[in-house]
Amino acid sequence: MRTSPGMTMVIDGGLPTGAFTDLITSHGHYIDLVKFGWGTALVTRDLDRKVGVLRDAAIGFYFGGTLFEHHLWTGRLDEYLQLVRRTGATHIEVSNGTIPLDQRGKAEHVRRMAQYRPVLSEVGYKDADRSARLTPAQWVDAMREDLDAGAHMVVTEARESGRSGIARADGHLRRDVLDAVIDNVDTERVMFEAPTKTLQVELINALGPGVNLGNVAAADVLGAETLRRGLRGDTLLHVATGVGDMGDSERVASSLPSGT
């Protein structure tokens, strides 16, 4: 498990078991949580093998909120909890991104599910237009209600495309929502879905390298880590510490070996 500040949640959208094993073997020290995306867990033949790989690496995992919504909508929530228990999932994600479940009803399910596992409660909708109509105050109110209901963390929806929820249709953050969250919610208890480099850069530059990032693609684990450390041009000036208060040119010149 990674030891630097800020959680990284990686989404598995159906990686072959060998590729998944290689991912955890090579990059698992930069991963805190794995989410088996949407309903992929039910059609993954080697789910138990993948879970075993995560258990050996001491990495937590859970199933996408859509799977929770599917079982709730079809009246089979007990089957969902049986899956959680059987696989040893470490967390439960509760969401209302697709089904007609209002915020108050979602908070009640957060309260119920918190009896079984730490809950990650997602705020925002998968439909971009529906999410765009949520005001910053509504985002903050929903987050607070879920946390008060017992959520371990709240998650800001951005989908795998990075163009819904807290993200605009052009792929950039809704700064009005982000600013409201920063001002009114403990961001250490917020996981920001950031499946694209654009969102990762904007979040790290706004909140620092300790921001919690979710829905990071398997291929982007190292890229996200370099962004956190200022090892990529997009975040270098925001994250890496300069030397003293001298001007930019003086700083660069003073760092060169003598005689250069």
PDB file of C-alpha atoms in Angstrom:
ATOM      1  CA  MET A   1       0.000   0.000   0.000  1.00  0.00           C
ATOM      2  CA  ARG A   2       1.255   3.493  -0.837  1.00  0.00           C
ATOM      3  CA  THR A   3       2.517   5.576   2.045  1.00  0.00           C
ATOM      4  CA  SER A   4       2.477   9.120   0.640  1.00  0.00           C
ATOM      5  CA  PRO A   5      -0.433  11.456   1.491  1.00  0.00           C
ATOM      6  CA  GLY A   6      -3.631  11.291  -0.501  1.00  0.00           C
ATOM      7  CA  MET A   7      -5.574   8.183  -1.399  1.00  0.00           C
ATOM      8  CA  THR A   8      -5.523   6.717  -4.892  1.00  0.00           C
ATOM      9  CA  MET A   9      -8.468   4.570  -5.900  1.00  0.00           C
ATOM     10  CA  VAL A  10      -8.014   2.605  -9.109  1.00  0.00           C
ATOM     11  CA  ILE A  11     -10.963   1.361 -11.141  1.00  0.00           C
ATOM     12  CA  ASP A  12     -10.872  -2.085 -12.693  1.00  0.00           C
ATOM     13  CA  GLY A  13     -13.163  -2.076 -15.687  1.00  0.00           C
ATOM     14  CA  GLY A  14     -12.483  -5.715 -16.528  1.00  0.00           C
ATOM     15  CA  LEU A  15      -8.740  -6.218 -16.775  1.00  0.00           C
ATOM     16  CA  PRO A  16      -7.669  -9.782 -17.580  1.00  0.00           C
ATOM     17  CA  THR A  17      -6.498 -11.519 -14.430  1.00  0.00           C
ATOM     18  CA  GLY A  18      -2.869 -11.653 -15.546  1.00  0.00           C
ATOM     19  CA  ALA A  19      -2.793  -7.940 -16.338  1.00  0.00           C
ATOM     20  CA  PHE A  20      -4.523  -7.191 -13.033  1.00  0.00           C
ATOM     21  CA  THR A  21      -1.951  -9.261 -11.137  1.00  0.00           C
ATOM     22  CA  ASP A  22       0.889  -7.461 -12.933  1.00  0.00           C
ATOM     23  CA  LEU A  23      -0.678  -4.096 -12.081  1.00  0.00           C
ATOM     24  CA  ILE A  24      -0.812  -4.856  -8.363  1.00  0.00           C
ATOM     25  CA  THR A  25       2.642  -6.469  -8.349  1.00  0.00           C
ATOM     26  CA  SER A  26       4.282  -3.530 -10.118  1.00  0.00           C
ATOM     27  CA  HIS A  27       2.281  -0.541  -8.893  1.00  0.00           C
ATOM     28  CA  GLY A  28       0.325  -1.722  -5.861  1.00  0.00           C
ATOM     29  CA  HIS A  29       2.425   0.417  -3.518  1.00  0.00           C
ATOM     30  CA  TYR A  30       0.764   3.472  -5.087  1.00  0.00           C
ATOM     31  CA  ILE A  31      -2.788   2.108  -4.755  1.00  0.00           C
ATOM     32  CA  ASP A  32      -5.011   2.358  -1.673  1.00  0.00           C
ATOM     33  CA  LEU A  33      -8.305   1.021  -3.004  1.00  0.00           C
ATOM     34  CA  VAL A  34      -9.550  -0.851  -6.054  1.00  0.00           C
ATOM     35  CA  LYS A  35     -13.088  -0.512  -7.318  1.00  0.00           C
ATOM     36  CA  PHE A  36     -14.501  -3.247  -9.511  1.00  0.00           C
ATOM     37  CA  GLY A  37     -16.344  -0.917 -11.844  1.00  0.00           C
ATOM     38  CA  TRP A  38     -20.126  -0.842 -12.214  1.00  0.00           C
ATOM     39  CA  GLY A  39     -21.362  -4.477 -12.440  1.00  0.00           C
ATOM     40  CA  THR A  40     -18.193  -6.142 -13.734  1.00  0.00           C
ATOM     41  CA  ALA A  41     -17.852  -8.230 -10.564  1.00  0.00           C
ATOM     42  CA  LEU A  42     -20.818 -10.379 -11.602  1.00  0.00           C
ATOM     43  CA  VAL A  43     -19.307 -11.302 -14.967  1.00  0.00           C
ATOM     44  CA  THR A  44     -15.669 -11.687 -13.880  1.00  0.00           C
ATOM     45  CA  ARG A  45     -14.835 -15.396 -13.854  1.00  0.00           C
ATOM     46  CA  ASP A  46     -11.643 -14.898 -11.849  1.00  0.00           C
ATOM     47  CA  LEU A  47     -13.044 -12.485  -9.282  1.00  0.00           C
ATOM     48  CA  ASP A  48     -11.840 -14.633  -6.378  1.00  0.00           C
ATOM     49  CA  ARG A  49      -8.321 -14.736  -7.829  1.00  0.00           C
ATOM     50  CA  LYS A  50      -8.275 -10.965  -8.191  1.00  0.00           C
ATOM     51  CA  VAL A  51      -9.525 -10.562  -4.635  1.00  0.00           C
ATOM     52  CA  GLY A  52      -6.739 -12.867  -3.456  1.00  0.00           C
ATOM     53  CA  VAL A  53      -4.153 -10.680  -5.185  1.00  0.00           C
ATOM     54  CA  LEU A  54      -5.525  -7.614  -3.402  1.00  0.00           C
ATOM     55  CA  ARG A  55      -5.657  -9.397  -0.066  1.00  0.00           C
ATOM     56  CA  ASP A  56      -2.007 -10.436  -0.379  1.00  0.00           C
ATOM     57  CA  ALA A  57      -1.079  -6.827  -1.165  1.00  0.00           C
ATOM     58  CA  ALA A  58      -3.197  -5.436   1.715  1.00  0.00           C
ATOM     59  CA  ILE A  59      -5.214  -3.290  -0.697  1.00  0.00           C
ATOM     60  CA  GLY A  60      -8.893  -2.678   0.042  1.00  0.00           C
ATOM     61  CA  PHE A  61     -11.589  -3.112  -2.582  1.00  0.00           C
ATOM     62  CA  TYR A  62     -15.275  -2.632  -3.234  1.00  0.00           C
ATOM     63  CA  PHE A  63     -17.877  -2.802  -5.967  1.00  0.00           C
ATOM     64  CA  GLY A  64     -19.099   0.128  -8.043  1.00  0.00           C
ATOM     65  CA  GLY A  65     -22.173   2.001  -6.889  1.00  0.00           C
ATOM     66  CA  THR A  66     -24.089   0.879  -9.966  1.00  0.00           C
ATOM     67  CA  LEU A  67     -23.991  -2.689  -8.655  1.00  0.00           C
ATOM     68  CA  PHE A  68     -25.501  -1.471  -5.371  1.00  0.00           C
ATOM     69  CA  GLU A  69     -28.173   0.420  -7.316  1.00  0.00           C
ATOM     70  CA  HIS A  70     -28.899  -2.642  -9.465  1.00  0.00           C
ATOM     71  CA  HIS A  71     -29.546  -4.822  -6.432  1.00  0.00           C
ATOM     72  CA  LEU A  72     -31.584  -2.144  -4.689  1.00  0.00           C
ATOM     73  CA  TRP A  73     -33.727  -1.497  -7.788  1.00  0.00           C
ATOM     74  CA  THR A  74     -34.384  -5.214  -8.299  1.00  0.00           C
ATOM     75  CA  GLY A  75     -35.163  -5.853  -4.638  1.00  0.00           C
ATOM     76  CA  ARG A  76     -32.129  -8.074  -4.047  1.00  0.00           C
ATOM     77  CA  LEU A  77     -30.075  -6.045  -1.606  1.00  0.00           C
ATOM     78  CA  ASP A  78     -29.587  -9.123   0.585  1.00  0.00           C
ATOM     79  CA  GLU A  79     -27.804 -10.807  -2.342  1.00  0.00           C
ATOM     80  CA  TYR A  80     -25.533  -7.787  -2.623  1.00  0.00           C
ATOM     81  CA  LEU A  81     -24.605  -8.043   1.042  1.00  0.00           C
ATOM     82  CA  GLN A  82     -23.950 -11.760   0.600  1.00  0.00           C
ATOM     83  CA  LEU A  83     -21.484 -10.893  -2.185  1.00  0.00           C
ATOM     84  CA  VAL A  84     -19.781  -8.343   0.065  1.00  0.00           C
ATOM     85  CA  ARG A  85     -19.440 -10.884   2.855  1.00  0.00           C
ATOM     86  CA  ARG A  86     -18.345 -13.773   0.618  1.00  0.00           C
ATOM     87  CA  THR A  87     -15.597 -11.830  -1.131  1.00  0.00           C
ATOM     88  CA  GLY A  88     -14.482  -9.901   1.947  1.00  0.00           C
ATOM     89  CA  ALA A  89     -14.998  -6.516   0.303  1.00  0.00           C
ATOM     90  CA  THR A  90     -13.573  -3.892   2.640  1.00  0.00           C
ATOM     91  CA  HIS A  91     -15.979  -1.073   1.727  1.00  0.00           C
ATOM     92  CA  ILE A  92     -19.445  -0.484   0.300  1.00  0.00           C
ATOM     93  CA  GLU A  93     -20.284   2.231  -2.203  1.00  0.00           C
ATOM     94  CA  VAL A  94     -23.770   3.728  -1.996  1.00  0.00           C
ATOM     95  CA  SER A  95     -24.993   5.906  -4.843  1.00  0.00           C
ATOM     96  CA  ASN A  96     -28.088   7.178  -6.609  1.00  0.00           C
ATOM     97  CA  GLY A  97     -26.470   8.137  -9.886  1.00  0.00           C
ATOM     98  CA  THR A  98     -28.930   6.227 -12.054  1.00  0.00           C
ATOM     99  CA  ILE A  99     -32.021   4.962 -10.204  1.00  0.00           C
ATOM    100  CA  PRO A 100     -34.787   7.313  -8.986  1.00  0.00           C
ATOM    101  CA  LEU A 101     -33.605   7.473  -5.365  1.00  0.00           C
ATOM    102  CA  ASP A 102     -33.677  10.887  -3.718  1.00  0.00           C
ATOM    103  CA  GLN A 103     -30.956  12.241  -1.460  1.00  0.00           C
ATOM    104  CA  ARG A 104     -32.848  11.525   1.746  1.00  0.00           C
ATOM    105  CA  GLY A 105     -33.420   7.923   0.689  1.00  0.00           C
ATOM    106  CA  LYS A 106     -29.759   7.530  -0.227  1.00  0.00           C
ATOM    107  CA  ALA A 107     -28.703   8.835   3.182  1.00  0.00           C
ATOM    108  CA  GLU A 108     -30.926   6.226   4.825  1.00  0.00           C
ATOM    109  CA  HIS A 109     -29.158   3.491   2.868  1.00  0.00           C
ATOM    110  CA  VAL A 110     -25.813   4.975   3.881  1.00  0.00           C
ATOM    111  CA  ARG A 111     -26.922   4.621   7.487  1.00  0.00           C
ATOM    112  CA  ARG A 112     -27.980   1.016   6.932  1.00  0.00           C
ATOM    113  CA  MET A 113     -24.900  -0.070   4.971  1.00  0.00           C
ATOM    114  CA  ALA A 114     -22.574   1.541   7.516  1.00  0.00           C
ATOM    115  CA  GLN A 115     -23.545  -1.270   9.865  1.00  0.00           C
ATOM    116  CA  TYR A 116     -21.687  -3.703   7.611  1.00  0.00           C
ATOM    117  CA  ARG A 117     -18.703  -1.879   6.107  1.00  0.00           C
ATOM    118  CA  PRO A 118     -17.208   1.620   5.865  1.00  0.00           C
ATOM    119  CA  VAL A 119     -19.352   3.406   3.289  1.00  0.00           C
ATOM    120  CA  LEU A 120     -18.181   5.495   0.366  1.00  0.00           C
ATOM    121  CA  SER A 121     -21.210   7.566  -0.598  1.00  0.00           C
ATOM    122  CA  GLU A 122     -21.263   9.040  -4.069  1.00  0.00           C
ATOM    123  CA  VAL A 123     -22.728  12.466  -4.786  1.00  0.00           C
ATOM    124  CA  GLY A 124     -23.719  13.536  -8.295  1.00  0.00           C
ATOM    125  CA  TYR A 125     -25.433  11.876 -11.223  1.00  0.00           C
ATOM    126  CA  LYS A 126     -24.223   9.949 -14.246  1.00  0.00           C
ATOM    127  CA  ASP A 127     -26.452  12.006 -16.531  1.00  0.00           C
ATOM    128  CA  ALA A 128     -24.459  15.138 -17.327  1.00  0.00           C
ATOM    129  CA  ASP A 129     -27.472  17.460 -17.644  1.00  0.00           C
ATOM    130  CA  ARG A 130     -28.947  16.243 -14.380  1.00  0.00           C
ATOM    131  CA  SER A 131     -25.650  16.771 -12.577  1.00  0.00           C
ATOM    132  CA  ALA A 132     -25.200  20.221 -14.121  1.00  0.00           C
ATOM    133  CA  ARG A 133     -28.465  21.313 -12.495  1.00  0.00           C
ATOM    134  CA  LEU A 134     -27.104  20.528  -9.019  1.00  0.00           C
ATOM    135  CA  THR A 135     -26.073  23.807  -7.394  1.00  0.00           C
ATOM    136  CA  PRO A 136     -22.901  24.069  -5.286  1.00  0.00           C
ATOM    137  CA  ALA A 137     -25.103  24.353  -2.183  1.00  0.00           C
ATOM    138  CA  GLN A 138     -26.910  21.135  -3.098  1.00  0.00           C
ATOM    139  CA  TRP A 139     -23.586  19.333  -3.532  1.00  0.00           C
ATOM    140  CA  VAL A 140     -22.437  20.499  -0.113  1.00  0.00           C
ATOM    141  CA  ASP A 141     -25.754  19.655   1.559  1.00  0.00           C
ATOM    142  CA  ALA A 142     -25.726  16.136   0.096  1.00  0.00           C
ATOM    143  CA  MET A 143     -22.149  15.538   1.233  1.00  0.00           C
ATOM    144  CA  ARG A 144     -22.883  16.726   4.735  1.00  0.00           C
ATOM    145  CA  GLU A 145     -26.035  14.639   4.972  1.00  0.00           C
ATOM    146  CA  ASP A 146     -24.193  11.498   3.868  1.00  0.00           C
ATOM    147  CA  LEU A 147     -21.337  12.111   6.301  1.00  0.00           C
ATOM    148  CA  ASP A 148     -23.818  12.742   9.102  1.00  0.00           C
ATOM    149  CA  ALA A 149     -25.540   9.475   8.165  1.00  0.00           C
ATOM    150  CA  GLY A 150     -22.299   7.585   8.792  1.00  0.00           C
ATOM    151  CA  ALA A 151     -20.415   7.655   5.486  1.00  0.00           C
ATOM    152  CA  HIS A 152     -16.683   7.070   5.897  1.00  0.00           C
ATOM    153  CA  MET A 153     -16.038   9.248   2.851  1.00  0.00           C
ATOM    154  CA  VAL A 154     -18.060  10.950   0.150  1.00  0.00           C
ATOM    155  CA  VAL A 155     -17.199  10.581  -3.523  1.00  0.00           C
ATOM    156  CA  THR A 156     -17.754  13.201  -6.219  1.00  0.00           C
ATOM    157  CA  GLU A 157     -19.136  11.644  -9.390  1.00  0.00           C
ATOM    158  CA  ALA A 158     -17.194  12.161 -12.605  1.00  0.00           C
ATOM    159  CA  ARG A 159     -17.852   8.847 -14.418  1.00  0.00           C
ATOM    160  CA  GLU A 160     -15.121   7.098 -16.370  1.00  0.00           C
ATOM    161  CA  SER A 161     -15.323   9.760 -19.090  1.00  0.00           C
ATOM    162  CA  GLY A 162     -14.545  12.636 -16.728  1.00  0.00           C
ATOM    163  CA  ARG A 163     -17.351  14.678 -18.301  1.00  0.00           C
ATOM    164  CA  SER A 164     -20.182  14.501 -15.794  1.00  0.00           C
ATOM    165  CA  GLY A 165     -20.829  15.140 -12.124  1.00  0.00           C
ATOM    166  CA  ILE A 166     -18.198  17.500 -10.743  1.00  0.00           C
ATOM    167  CA  ALA A 167     -16.727  17.756 -14.246  1.00  0.00           C
ATOM    168  CA  ARG A 168     -18.166  19.907 -16.993  1.00  0.00           C
ATOM    169  CA  ALA A 169     -18.995  18.591 -20.450  1.00  0.00           C
ATOM    170  CA  ASP A 170     -15.641  19.963 -21.683  1.00  0.00           C
ATOM    171  CA  GLY A 171     -13.758  17.772 -19.179  1.00  0.00           C
ATOM    172  CA  HIS A 172     -12.746  20.522 -16.761  1.00  0.00           C
ATOM    173  CA  LEU A 173     -13.774  20.850 -13.128  1.00  0.00           C
ATOM    174  CA  ARG A 174     -16.827  22.770 -12.018  1.00  0.00           C
ATOM    175  CA  ARG A 175     -14.861  25.292  -9.982  1.00  0.00           C
ATOM    176  CA  ASP A 176     -18.015  26.635  -8.357  1.00  0.00           C
ATOM    177  CA  VAL A 177     -18.689  23.199  -6.873  1.00  0.00           C
ATOM    178  CA  LEU A 178     -15.047  22.573  -5.939  1.00  0.00           C
ATOM    179  CA  ASP A 179     -14.763  25.931  -4.173  1.00  0.00           C
ATOM    180  CA  ALA A 180     -17.981  25.272  -2.230  1.00  0.00           C
ATOM    181  CA  VAL A 181     -16.710  21.847  -1.160  1.00  0.00           C
ATOM    182  CA  ILE A 182     -13.334  23.257  -0.073  1.00  0.00           C
ATOM    183  CA  ASP A 183     -15.074  25.933   2.007  1.00  0.00           C
ATOM    184  CA  ASN A 184     -17.663  23.688   3.652  1.00  0.00           C
ATOM    185  CA  VAL A 185     -16.496  20.056   3.781  1.00  0.00           C
ATOM    186  CA  ASP A 186     -13.399  18.369   5.218  1.00  0.00           C
ATOM    187  CA  THR A 187     -11.668  17.438   1.964  1.00  0.00           C
ATOM    188  CA  GLU A 188      -9.753  14.658   3.714  1.00  0.00           C
ATOM    189  CA  ARG A 189     -13.106  12.864   3.724  1.00  0.00           C
ATOM    190  CA  VAL A 190     -13.789  13.521   0.050  1.00  0.00           C
ATOM    191  CA  MET A 191     -12.627  11.331  -2.804  1.00  0.00           C
ATOM    192  CA  PHE A 192     -12.685  13.190  -6.093  1.00  0.00           C
ATOM    193  CA  GLU A 193     -13.218  10.968  -9.098  1.00  0.00           C
ATOM    194  CA  ALA A 194     -10.510  11.974 -11.556  1.00  0.00           C
ATOM    195  CA  PRO A 195     -10.255   9.508 -14.432  1.00  0.00           C
ATOM    196  CA  THR A 196      -8.465  11.948 -16.727  1.00  0.00           C
ATOM    197  CA  LYS A 197      -5.138  13.745 -16.543  1.00  0.00           C
ATOM    198  CA  THR A 198      -6.962  17.070 -16.881  1.00  0.00           C
ATOM    199  CA  LEU A 199      -8.981  16.481 -13.719  1.00  0.00           C
ATOM    200  CA  GLN A 200      -6.003  15.079 -11.814  1.00  0.00           C
ATOM    201  CA  VAL A 201      -3.922  18.154 -12.654  1.00  0.00           C
ATOM    202  CA  GLU A 202      -6.671  20.601 -11.716  1.00  0.00           C
ATOM    203  CA  LEU A 203      -7.358  18.858  -8.404  1.00  0.00           C
ATOM    204  CA  ILE A 204      -3.691  18.544  -7.415  1.00  0.00           C
ATOM    205  CA  ASN A 205      -3.011  22.170  -8.315  1.00  0.00           C
ATOM    206  CA  ALA A 206      -6.076  23.282  -6.332  1.00  0.00           C
ATOM    207  CA  LEU A 207      -5.768  21.026  -3.263  1.00  0.00           C
ATOM    208  CA  GLY A 208      -2.178  19.851  -3.264  1.00  0.00           C
ATOM    209  CA  PRO A 209      -0.606  16.411  -3.668  1.00  0.00           C
ATOM    210  CA  GLY A 210      -2.589  15.001  -0.737  1.00  0.00           C
ATOM    211  CA  VAL A 211      -5.927  15.186  -2.548  1.00  0.00           C
ATOM    212  CA  ASN A 212      -7.832  11.888  -2.698  1.00  0.00           C
ATOM    213  CA  LEU A 213      -8.167  10.760  -6.315  1.00  0.00           C
ATOM    214  CA  GLY A 214     -10.612   8.120  -7.523  1.00  0.00           C
ATOM    215  CA  ASN A 215     -11.374   6.240 -10.740  1.00  0.00           C
ATOM    216  CA  VAL A 216      -7.725   6.406 -11.769  1.00  0.00           C
ATOM    217  CA  ALA A 217      -7.230   4.079 -14.730  1.00  0.00           C
ATOM    218  CA  ALA A 218      -4.849   1.142 -14.391  1.00  0.00           C
ATOM    219  CA  ALA A 219      -2.603   2.584 -17.099  1.00  0.00           C
ATOM    220  CA  ASP A 220      -2.408   5.935 -15.279  1.00  0.00           C
ATOM    221  CA  VAL A 221      -1.260   4.892 -11.800  1.00  0.00           C
ATOM    222  CA  LEU A 222       2.342   5.975 -12.282  1.00  0.00           C
ATOM    223  CA  GLY A 223       1.297   9.080 -14.191  1.00  0.00           C
ATOM    224  CA  ALA A 224      -0.952  10.172 -11.318  1.00  0.00           C
ATOM    225  CA  GLU A 225       1.837   9.552  -8.824  1.00  0.00           C
ATOM    226  CA  THR A 226       4.269  11.718 -10.810  1.00  0.00           C
ATOM    227  CA  LEU A 227       1.666  14.483 -10.868  1.00  0.00           C
ATOM    228  CA  ARG A 228       1.394  14.256  -7.067  1.00  0.00           C
ATOM    229  CA  ARG A 229       5.165  14.605  -6.729  1.00  0.00           C
ATOM    230  CA  GLY A 230       5.622  17.466  -9.163  1.00  0.00           C
ATOM    231  CA  LEU A 231       7.558  15.195 -11.510  1.00  0.00           C
ATOM    232  CA  ARG A 232       5.514  16.307 -14.496  1.00  0.00           C
ATOM    233  CA  GLY A 233       5.365  19.767 -16.008  1.00  0.00           C
ATOM    234  CA  ASP A 234       1.642  20.125 -15.309  1.00  0.00           C
ATOM    235  CA  THR A 235       2.163  20.251 -11.519  1.00  0.00           C
ATOM    236  CA  LEU A 236       5.880  20.975 -11.044  1.00  0.00           C
ATOM    237  CA  LEU A 237       5.477  24.668 -10.194  1.00  0.00           C
ATOM    238  CA  HIS A 238       2.572  24.001  -7.815  1.00  0.00           C
ATOM    239  CA  VAL A 239       3.995  20.990  -5.989  1.00  0.00           C
ATOM    240  CA  ALA A 240       7.800  21.131  -6.070  1.00  0.00           C
ATOM    241  CA  THR A 241       9.332  23.512  -3.517  1.00  0.00           C
ATOM    242  CA  GLY A 242      11.500  26.314  -4.883  1.00  0.00           C
ATOM    243  CA  VAL A 243      14.659  27.589  -3.180  1.00  0.00           C
ATOM    244  CA  GLY A 244      14.160  30.804  -1.242  1.00  0.00           C
ATOM    245  CA  ASP A 245      12.411  33.956  -2.447  1.00  0.00           C
ATOM    246  CA  MET A 246      14.738  34.913  -5.298  1.00  0.00           C
ATOM    247  CA  GLY A 247      13.427  35.534  -8.791  1.00  0.00           C
ATOM    248  CA  ASP A 248      12.809  32.700 -11.229  1.00  0.00           C
ATOM    249  CA  SER A 249      15.930  33.294 -13.298  1.00  0.00           C
ATOM    250  CA  GLU A 250      18.130  33.624 -10.195  1.00  0.00           C
ATOM    251  CA  ARG A 251      16.675  30.428  -8.745  1.00  0.00           C
ATOM    252  CA  VAL A 252      17.454  28.436 -11.874  1.00  0.00           C
ATOM    253  CA  ALA A 253      20.927  29.941 -12.238  1.00  0.00           C
ATOM    254  CA  SER A 254      21.835  29.292  -8.620  1.00  0.00           C
ATOM    255  CA  SER A 255      20.953  25.621  -8.989  1.00  0.00           C
ATOM    256  CA  LEU A 256      23.384  25.075 -11.873  1.00  0.00           C
ATOM    257  CA  PRO A 257      26.819  23.537 -11.117  1.00  0.00           C
ATOM    258  CA  SER A 258      29.627  26.087 -10.999  1.00  0.00           C
ATOM    259  CA  GLY A 259      31.262  26.704 -14.350  1.00  0.00           C
ATOM    260  CA  THR A 260      28.086  25.928 -16.275  1.00  0.00           C
TER     261      THR A 260
END
